[in-house]
mmCIF file of C-alpha atoms in Angstrom:
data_model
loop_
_atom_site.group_PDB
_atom_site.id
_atom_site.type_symbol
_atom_site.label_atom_id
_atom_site.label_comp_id
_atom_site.label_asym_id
_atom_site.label_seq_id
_atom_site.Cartn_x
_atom_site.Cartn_y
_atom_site.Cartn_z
ATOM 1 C CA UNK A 11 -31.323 24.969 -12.881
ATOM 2 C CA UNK A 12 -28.204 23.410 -14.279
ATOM 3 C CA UNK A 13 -25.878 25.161 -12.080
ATOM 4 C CA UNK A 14 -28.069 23.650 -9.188
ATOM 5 C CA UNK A 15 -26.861 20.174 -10.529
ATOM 6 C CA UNK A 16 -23.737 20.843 -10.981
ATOM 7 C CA UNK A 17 -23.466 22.237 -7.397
ATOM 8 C CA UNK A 18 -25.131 19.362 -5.725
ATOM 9 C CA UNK A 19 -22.858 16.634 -7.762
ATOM 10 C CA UNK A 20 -19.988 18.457 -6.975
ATOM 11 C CA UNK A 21 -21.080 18.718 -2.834
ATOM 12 C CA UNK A 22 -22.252 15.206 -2.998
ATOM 13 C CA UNK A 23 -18.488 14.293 -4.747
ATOM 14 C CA UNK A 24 -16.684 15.981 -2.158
ATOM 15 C CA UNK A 25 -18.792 14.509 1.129
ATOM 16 C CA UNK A 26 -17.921 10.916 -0.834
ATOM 17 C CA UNK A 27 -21.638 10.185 -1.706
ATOM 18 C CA UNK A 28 -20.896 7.933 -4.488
ATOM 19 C CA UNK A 29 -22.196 4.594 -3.155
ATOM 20 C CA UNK A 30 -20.705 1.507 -1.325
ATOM 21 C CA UNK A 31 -17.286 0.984 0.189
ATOM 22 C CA UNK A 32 -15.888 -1.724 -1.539
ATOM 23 C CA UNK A 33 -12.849 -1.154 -0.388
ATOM 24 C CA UNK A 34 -13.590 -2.656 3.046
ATOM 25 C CA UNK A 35 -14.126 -6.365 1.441
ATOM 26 C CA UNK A 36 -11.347 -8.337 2.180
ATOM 27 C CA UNK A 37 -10.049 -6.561 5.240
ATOM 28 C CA UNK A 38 -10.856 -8.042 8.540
ATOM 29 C CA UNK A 39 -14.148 -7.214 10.288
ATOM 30 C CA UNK A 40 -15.843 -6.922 7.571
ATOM 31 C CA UNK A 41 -19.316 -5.937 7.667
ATOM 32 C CA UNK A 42 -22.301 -8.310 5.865
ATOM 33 C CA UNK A 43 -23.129 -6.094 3.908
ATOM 34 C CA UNK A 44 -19.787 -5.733 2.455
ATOM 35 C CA UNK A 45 -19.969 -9.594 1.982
ATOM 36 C CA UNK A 46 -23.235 -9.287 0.252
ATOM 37 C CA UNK A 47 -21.657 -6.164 -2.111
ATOM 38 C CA UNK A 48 -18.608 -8.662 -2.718
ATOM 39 C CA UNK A 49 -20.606 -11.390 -3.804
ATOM 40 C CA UNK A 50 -22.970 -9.254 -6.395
ATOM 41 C CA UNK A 51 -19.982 -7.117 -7.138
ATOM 42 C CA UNK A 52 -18.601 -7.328 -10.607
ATOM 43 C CA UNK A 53 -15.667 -5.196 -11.263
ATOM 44 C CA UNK A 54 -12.078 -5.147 -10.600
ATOM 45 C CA UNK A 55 -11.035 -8.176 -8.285
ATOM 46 C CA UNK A 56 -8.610 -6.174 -5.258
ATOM 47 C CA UNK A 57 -6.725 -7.148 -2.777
ATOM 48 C CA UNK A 58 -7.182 -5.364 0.191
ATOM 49 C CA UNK A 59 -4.345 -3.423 1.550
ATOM 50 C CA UNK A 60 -2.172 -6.273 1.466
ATOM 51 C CA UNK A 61 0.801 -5.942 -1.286
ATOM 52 C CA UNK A 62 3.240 -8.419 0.202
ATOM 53 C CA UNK A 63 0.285 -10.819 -0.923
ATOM 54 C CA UNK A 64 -0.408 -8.984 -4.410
ATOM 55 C CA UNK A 65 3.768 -9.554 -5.115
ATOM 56 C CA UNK A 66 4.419 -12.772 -4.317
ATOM 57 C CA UNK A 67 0.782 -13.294 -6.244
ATOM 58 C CA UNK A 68 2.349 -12.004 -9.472
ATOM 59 C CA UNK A 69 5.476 -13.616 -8.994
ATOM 60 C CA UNK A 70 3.488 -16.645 -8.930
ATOM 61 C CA UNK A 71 1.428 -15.937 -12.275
ATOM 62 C CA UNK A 72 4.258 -13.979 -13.595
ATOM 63 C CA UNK A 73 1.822 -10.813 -13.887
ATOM 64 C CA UNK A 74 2.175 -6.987 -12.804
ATOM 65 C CA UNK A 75 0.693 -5.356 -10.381
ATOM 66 C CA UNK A 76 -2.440 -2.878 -10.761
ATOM 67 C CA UNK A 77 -2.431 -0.630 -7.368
ATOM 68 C CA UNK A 78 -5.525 1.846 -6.733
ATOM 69 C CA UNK A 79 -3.603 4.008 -4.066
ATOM 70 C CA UNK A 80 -6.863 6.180 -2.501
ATOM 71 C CA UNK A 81 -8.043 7.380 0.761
ATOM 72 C CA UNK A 82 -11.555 7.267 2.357
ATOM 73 C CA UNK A 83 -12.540 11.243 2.007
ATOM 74 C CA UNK A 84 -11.296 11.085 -1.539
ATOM 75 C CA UNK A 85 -14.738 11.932 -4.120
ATOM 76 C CA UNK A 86 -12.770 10.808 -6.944
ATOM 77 C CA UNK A 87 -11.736 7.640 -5.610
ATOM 78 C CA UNK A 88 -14.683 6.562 -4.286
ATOM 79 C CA UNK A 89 -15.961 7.755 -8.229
ATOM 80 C CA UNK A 90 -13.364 5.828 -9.886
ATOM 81 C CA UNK A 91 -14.569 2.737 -8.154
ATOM 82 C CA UNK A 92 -17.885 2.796 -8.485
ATOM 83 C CA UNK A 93 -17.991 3.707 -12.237
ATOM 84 C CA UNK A 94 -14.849 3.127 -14.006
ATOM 85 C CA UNK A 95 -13.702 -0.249 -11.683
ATOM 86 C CA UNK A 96 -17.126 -1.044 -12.356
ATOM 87 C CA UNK A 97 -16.996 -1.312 -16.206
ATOM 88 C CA UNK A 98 -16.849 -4.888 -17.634
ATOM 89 C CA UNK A 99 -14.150 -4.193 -19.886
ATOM 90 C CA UNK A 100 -12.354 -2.745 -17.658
ATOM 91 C CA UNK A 101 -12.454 -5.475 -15.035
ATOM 92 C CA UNK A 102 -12.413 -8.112 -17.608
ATOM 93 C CA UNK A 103 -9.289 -6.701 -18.667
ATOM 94 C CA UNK A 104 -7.593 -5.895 -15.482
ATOM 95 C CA UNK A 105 -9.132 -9.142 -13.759
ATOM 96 C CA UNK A 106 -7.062 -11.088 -16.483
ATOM 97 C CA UNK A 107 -3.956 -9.364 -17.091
ATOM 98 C CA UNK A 108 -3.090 -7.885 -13.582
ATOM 99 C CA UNK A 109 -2.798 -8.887 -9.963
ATOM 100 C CA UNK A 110 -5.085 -5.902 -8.591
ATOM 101 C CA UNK A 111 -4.315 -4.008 -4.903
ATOM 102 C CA UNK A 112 -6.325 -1.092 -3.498
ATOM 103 C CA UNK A 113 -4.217 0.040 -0.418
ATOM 104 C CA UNK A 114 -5.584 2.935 1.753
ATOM 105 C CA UNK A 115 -2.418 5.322 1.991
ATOM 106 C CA UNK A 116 -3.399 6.688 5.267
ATOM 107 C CA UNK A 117 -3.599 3.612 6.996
ATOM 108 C CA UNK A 118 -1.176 1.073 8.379
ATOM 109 C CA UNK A 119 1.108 -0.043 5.750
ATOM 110 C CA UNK A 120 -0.160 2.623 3.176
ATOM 111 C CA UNK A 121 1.484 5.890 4.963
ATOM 112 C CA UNK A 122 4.889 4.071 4.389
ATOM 113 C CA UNK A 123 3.961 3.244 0.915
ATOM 114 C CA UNK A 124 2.717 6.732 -0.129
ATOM 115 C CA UNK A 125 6.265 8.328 1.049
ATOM 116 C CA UNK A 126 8.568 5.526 -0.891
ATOM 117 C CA UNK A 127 5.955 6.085 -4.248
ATOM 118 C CA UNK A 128 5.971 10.052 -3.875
ATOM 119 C CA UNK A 129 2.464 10.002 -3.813
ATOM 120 C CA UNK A 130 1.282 13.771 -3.939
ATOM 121 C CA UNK A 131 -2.482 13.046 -4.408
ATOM 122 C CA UNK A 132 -5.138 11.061 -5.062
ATOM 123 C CA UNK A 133 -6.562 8.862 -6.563
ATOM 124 C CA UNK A 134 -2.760 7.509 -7.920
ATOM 125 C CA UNK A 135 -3.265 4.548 -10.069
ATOM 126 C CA UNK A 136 0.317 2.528 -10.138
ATOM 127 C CA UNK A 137 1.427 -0.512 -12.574
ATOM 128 C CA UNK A 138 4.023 -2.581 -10.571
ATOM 129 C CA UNK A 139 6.478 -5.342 -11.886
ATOM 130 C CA UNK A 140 6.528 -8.401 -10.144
ATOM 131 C CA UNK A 141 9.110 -7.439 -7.336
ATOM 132 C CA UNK A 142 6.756 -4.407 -6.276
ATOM 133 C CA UNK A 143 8.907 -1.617 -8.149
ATOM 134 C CA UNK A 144 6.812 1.389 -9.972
ATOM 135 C CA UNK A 145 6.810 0.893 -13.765
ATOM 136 C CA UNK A 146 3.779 3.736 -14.416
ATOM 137 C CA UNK A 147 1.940 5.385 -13.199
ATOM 138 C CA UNK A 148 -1.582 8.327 -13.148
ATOM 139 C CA UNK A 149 -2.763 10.547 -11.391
ATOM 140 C CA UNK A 150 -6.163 11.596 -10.767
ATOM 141 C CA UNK A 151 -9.766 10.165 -12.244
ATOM 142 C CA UNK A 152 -9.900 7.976 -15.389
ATOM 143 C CA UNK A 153 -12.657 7.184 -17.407
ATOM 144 C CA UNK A 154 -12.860 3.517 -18.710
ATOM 145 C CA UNK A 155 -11.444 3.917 -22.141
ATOM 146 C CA UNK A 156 -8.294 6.234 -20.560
ATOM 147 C CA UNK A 157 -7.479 3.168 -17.906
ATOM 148 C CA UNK A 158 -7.837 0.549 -20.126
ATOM 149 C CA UNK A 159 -5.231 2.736 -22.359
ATOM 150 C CA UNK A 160 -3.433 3.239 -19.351
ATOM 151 C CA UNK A 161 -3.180 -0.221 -18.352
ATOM 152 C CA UNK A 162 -1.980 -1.158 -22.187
ATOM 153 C CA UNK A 163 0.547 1.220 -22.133
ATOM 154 C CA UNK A 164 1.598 -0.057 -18.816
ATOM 155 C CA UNK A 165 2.338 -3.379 -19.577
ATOM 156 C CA UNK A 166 4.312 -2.305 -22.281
ATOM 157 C CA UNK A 167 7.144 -0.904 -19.686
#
């Protein structure tokens, strides 16, 4: 029976049947029922797939930059943001101390990106400064207490 579960989680993780794309508010032609996710949504605050607007953002508020560098048929991307993006201390943290960019790295600007950042897999969580250079960096899923850890130690670069 348990190694039923474990089977189906792992099937469902790998198809990406982990809930909403969230990742598609902000972008253009966005769907209403993205809208209506955005506006019940309460978890990390992304920009999406635009860093030239994240940079001169931080600039601006003197901040770094959190950047969620995922693809669409990645389960523990689409994991990470529904559960760990999702956690209020998480997003009250990030939401206050970062300027926050999810940018698809196999689309438009993101294929670039993903060669200059060496990005070998996914999901790759990246702490910016405010000119758009890497400071840190994970790979792979985090729980909540292990990205709010990695966000301290972050800012500390």
């Amino acid at each position: 029976m348990r190694y039923r579960f474990f089977l189906v989680l792992t099937i469902c993780l790998c198809l990406g049947f982990t809930g909403p794309d969230l990742y598609s508010i902000g972008q253009s032609g966005k769907s209403k029922n993205a809208e209506k996710i955005q506006a019940k949504a309460s978890g990390i605050r992304f920009i999406a797939n635009m860093l030239p607007v994240a940079i001169k953002e931080a600039k601006a508020s003197k901040k770094y930059i959190f950047v969620d560098a995922y693809t669409d048929w990645c389960g523990p991307c689409k994991l990470l943001k529904s559960s760990t993006f999702a956690d209020h201390q998480v997003s009250t943290f990030f939401n206050s101390h970062f300027v926050n960019v999810a940018i698809d790295m196999e689309k438009g600007g993101g294929i670039a990106l993903a060669e200059e950042w060496d990005i070998q897999a996914y999901p790759t969580l990246l702490i910016l400064d405010s000119t758009g250079k890497v400071v840190f960096r994970s790979v792979g899923f985090l729980r909540p207490k292990e990205l709010l850890e990695f966000g301290r130690q972050g800012l500390n670069r």
